[in-house]
mmCIF file with all atom_site columns, C-alpha atoms in Angstrom:
data_model
loop_
_atom_site.group_PDB
_atom_site.id
_atom_site.type_symbol
_atom_site.label_atom_id
_atom_site.label_alt_id
_atom_site.label_comp_id
_atom_site.label_asym_id
_atom_site.label_entity_id
_atom_site.label_seq_id
_atom_site.pdbx_PDB_ins_code
_atom_site.Cartn_x
_atom_site.Cartn_y
_atom_site.Cartn_z
_atom_site.occupancy
_atom_site.B_iso_or_equiv
_atom_site.pdbx_formal_charge
_atom_site.auth_seq_id
_atom_site.auth_comp_id
_atom_site.auth_asym_id
_atom_site.auth_atom_id
_atom_site.pdbx_PDB_model_num
ATOM 1  C CA . LEU A 1 1  ? -4.961  -0.842  32.057 1.00 54.00 ? 1  LEU A CA 1
ATOM 2  C CA . GLU A 1 2  ? -1.806  1.226   32.318 1.00 60.00 ? 2  GLU A CA 1
ATOM 3  C CA . THR A 1 3  ? -2.416  4.916   32.891 1.00 66.00 ? 3  THR A CA 1
ATOM 4  C CA . GLY A 1 4  ? -2.189  6.811   29.598 1.00 77.00 ? 4  GLY A CA 1
ATOM 5  C CA . THR A 1 5  ? -2.658  3.778   27.373 1.00 78.00 ? 5  THR A CA 1
ATOM 6  C CA . MET A 1 6  ? -5.803  5.164   25.856 1.00 75.00 ? 6  MET A CA 1
ATOM 7  C CA . GLU A 1 7  ? -4.066  8.518   25.239 1.00 78.00 ? 7  GLU A CA 1
ATOM 8  C CA . HIS A 1 8  ? -1.062  6.841   23.623 1.00 79.00 ? 8  HIS A CA 1
ATOM 9  C CA . PHE A 1 9  ? -3.200  4.719   21.356 1.00 77.00 ? 9  PHE A CA 1
ATOM 10 C CA . PRO A 1 10 ? -6.278  6.748   20.507 1.00 72.00 ? 10 PRO A CA 1
ATOM 11 C CA . GLY A 1 11 ? -8.936  4.750   18.759 1.00 70.00 ? 11 GLY A CA 1
ATOM 12 C CA . ARG A 1 12 ? -7.099  1.490   19.320 1.00 77.00 ? 12 ARG A CA 1
ATOM 13 C CA . VAL A 1 13 ? -7.855  0.759   23.017 1.00 83.00 ? 13 VAL A CA 1
ATOM 14 C CA . THR A 1 14 ? -11.269 0.677   24.640 1.00 84.00 ? 14 THR A CA 1
ATOM 15 C CA . LYS A 1 15 ? -12.063 1.342   28.264 1.00 85.00 ? 15 LYS A CA 1
ATOM 16 C CA . PRO A 1 16 ? -11.624 -1.770  30.424 1.00 87.00 ? 16 PRO A CA 1
ATOM 17 C CA . ILE A 1 17 ? -14.427 -4.296  30.722 1.00 92.00 ? 17 ILE A CA 1
ATOM 18 C CA . ARG A 1 18 ? -15.119 -5.266  34.303 1.00 92.00 ? 18 ARG A CA 1
ATOM 19 C CA . GLU A 1 19 ? -15.180 -8.838  35.504 1.00 94.00 ? 19 GLU A CA 1
ATOM 20 C CA . ALA A 1 20 ? -18.622 -10.109 36.493 1.00 95.00 ? 20 ALA A CA 1
ATOM 21 C CA . VAL A 1 21 ? -20.399 -13.321 37.476 1.00 96.00 ? 21 VAL A CA 1
ATOM 22 C CA . ALA A 1 22 ? -22.871 -12.568 34.675 1.00 95.00 ? 22 ALA A CA 1
ATOM 23 C CA . ALA A 1 23 ? -20.068 -13.156 32.089 1.00 96.00 ? 23 ALA A CA 1
ATOM 24 C CA . ARG A 1 24 ? -19.279 -16.574 33.480 1.00 97.00 ? 24 ARG A CA 1
ATOM 25 C CA . ASP A 1 25 ? -22.896 -17.473 33.737 1.00 97.00 ? 25 ASP A CA 1
ATOM 26 C CA . ALA A 1 26 ? -23.612 -16.334 30.208 1.00 98.00 ? 26 ALA A CA 1
ATOM 27 C CA . PHE A 1 27 ? -20.662 -18.386 28.954 1.00 97.00 ? 27 PHE A CA 1
ATOM 28 C CA . THR A 1 28 ? -21.985 -21.432 30.741 1.00 98.00 ? 28 THR A CA 1
ATOM 29 C CA . ALA A 1 29 ? -25.395 -20.858 29.261 1.00 98.00 ? 29 ALA A CA 1
ATOM 30 C CA . GLY A 1 30 ? -23.866 -20.485 25.816 1.00 98.00 ? 30 GLY A CA 1
ATOM 31 C CA . MET A 1 31 ? -25.242 -16.961 25.386 1.00 98.00 ? 31 MET A CA 1
ATOM 32 C CA . PRO A 1 32 ? -23.762 -13.520 24.904 1.00 97.00 ? 32 PRO A CA 1
ATOM 33 C CA . VAL A 1 33 ? -23.796 -11.564 28.172 1.00 97.00 ? 33 VAL A CA 1
ATOM 34 C CA . THR A 1 34 ? -25.835 -8.811  26.386 1.00 96.00 ? 34 THR A CA 1
ATOM 35 C CA . VAL A 1 35 ? -28.592 -11.464 25.891 1.00 97.00 ? 35 VAL A CA 1
ATOM 36 C CA . TYR A 1 36 ? -28.138 -13.347 29.180 1.00 97.00 ? 36 TYR A CA 1
ATOM 37 C CA . ASP A 1 37 ? -28.236 -10.217 31.418 1.00 97.00 ? 37 ASP A CA 1
ATOM 38 C CA . PRO A 1 38 ? -28.738 -7.161  29.147 1.00 97.00 ? 38 PRO A CA 1
ATOM 39 C CA . ARG A 1 39 ? -29.037 -4.756  32.177 1.00 97.00 ? 39 ARG A CA 1
ATOM 40 C CA . SER A 1 40 ? -25.748 -5.818  33.834 1.00 97.00 ? 40 SER A CA 1
ATOM 41 C CA . GLY A 1 41 ? -22.799 -3.459  34.015 1.00 96.00 ? 41 GLY A CA 1
ATOM 42 C CA . ILE A 1 42 ? -20.613 -5.799  32.010 1.00 97.00 ? 42 ILE A CA 1
ATOM 43 C CA . ALA A 1 43 ? -23.225 -5.828  29.151 1.00 97.00 ? 43 ALA A CA 1
ATOM 44 C CA . ASP A 1 44 ? -22.986 -2.010  29.209 1.00 97.00 ? 44 ASP A CA 1
ATOM 45 C CA . ASP A 1 45 ? -19.191 -2.227  29.073 1.00 96.00 ? 45 ASP A CA 1
ATOM 46 C CA . TYR A 1 46 ? -19.348 -4.509  26.023 1.00 96.00 ? 46 TYR A CA 1
ATOM 47 C CA . ARG A 1 47 ? -21.842 -2.220  24.285 1.00 96.00 ? 47 ARG A CA 1
ATOM 48 C CA . GLU A 1 48 ? -19.641 0.827   24.924 1.00 94.00 ? 48 GLU A CA 1
ATOM 49 C CA . ALA A 1 49 ? -16.506 -0.979  23.662 1.00 92.00 ? 49 ALA A CA 1
ATOM 50 C CA . LEU A 1 50 ? -18.271 -2.178  20.562 1.00 93.00 ? 50 LEU A CA 1
ATOM 51 C CA . ALA A 1 51 ? -19.700 1.309   19.840 1.00 92.00 ? 51 ALA A CA 1
ATOM 52 C CA . ALA A 1 52 ? -16.161 2.745   20.070 1.00 88.00 ? 52 ALA A CA 1
ATOM 53 C CA . ILE A 1 53 ? -14.836 0.056   17.687 1.00 88.00 ? 53 ILE A CA 1
ATOM 54 C CA . ILE A 1 54 ? -17.605 0.701   15.206 1.00 90.00 ? 54 ILE A CA 1
ATOM 55 C CA . GLU A 1 55 ? -17.052 4.462   15.382 1.00 87.00 ? 55 GLU A CA 1
ATOM 56 C CA . THR A 1 56 ? -13.282 4.116   14.792 1.00 84.00 ? 56 THR A CA 1
ATOM 57 C CA . THR A 1 57 ? -13.882 1.683   11.991 1.00 82.00 ? 57 THR A CA 1
ATOM 58 C CA . SER A 1 58 ? -16.434 3.952   10.354 1.00 81.00 ? 58 SER A CA 1
ATOM 59 C CA . GLN A 1 59 ? -13.993 6.904   10.538 1.00 76.00 ? 59 GLN A CA 1
ATOM 60 C CA . THR A 1 60 ? -11.205 4.780   9.070  1.00 70.00 ? 60 THR A CA 1
ATOM 61 C CA . GLU A 1 61 ? -13.424 3.697   6.175  1.00 69.00 ? 61 GLU A CA 1
ATOM 62 C CA . GLU A 1 62 ? -14.496 7.250   5.496  1.00 70.00 ? 62 GLU A CA 1
ATOM 63 C CA . THR A 1 63 ? -10.852 8.374   5.448  1.00 72.00 ? 63 THR A CA 1
ATOM 64 C CA . LYS A 1 64 ? -9.980  5.639   2.921  1.00 72.00 ? 64 LYS A CA 1
ATOM 65 C CA . GLU A 1 65 ? -12.863 6.644   0.685  1.00 71.00 ? 65 GLU A CA 1
ATOM 66 C CA . THR A 1 66 ? -11.690 10.303  0.524  1.00 72.00 ? 66 THR A CA 1
ATOM 67 C CA . GLU A 1 67 ? -8.109  9.421   -0.314 1.00 68.00 ? 67 GLU A CA 1
#
């Protein structure tokens, strides 16, 4: 991720998600990594990214409702 990307595009870019064997193993097993290995670092990365997306989406929806 290029330095400053998150600052240039606030609310549109999440922190990077690391590569991990758990992701490949989860894919092979046909499961989300958060189910396959919920305590893994990559599962935490995906949870953080999703939380940021949900927060941004909620803020966008609230703004639309007040306009």
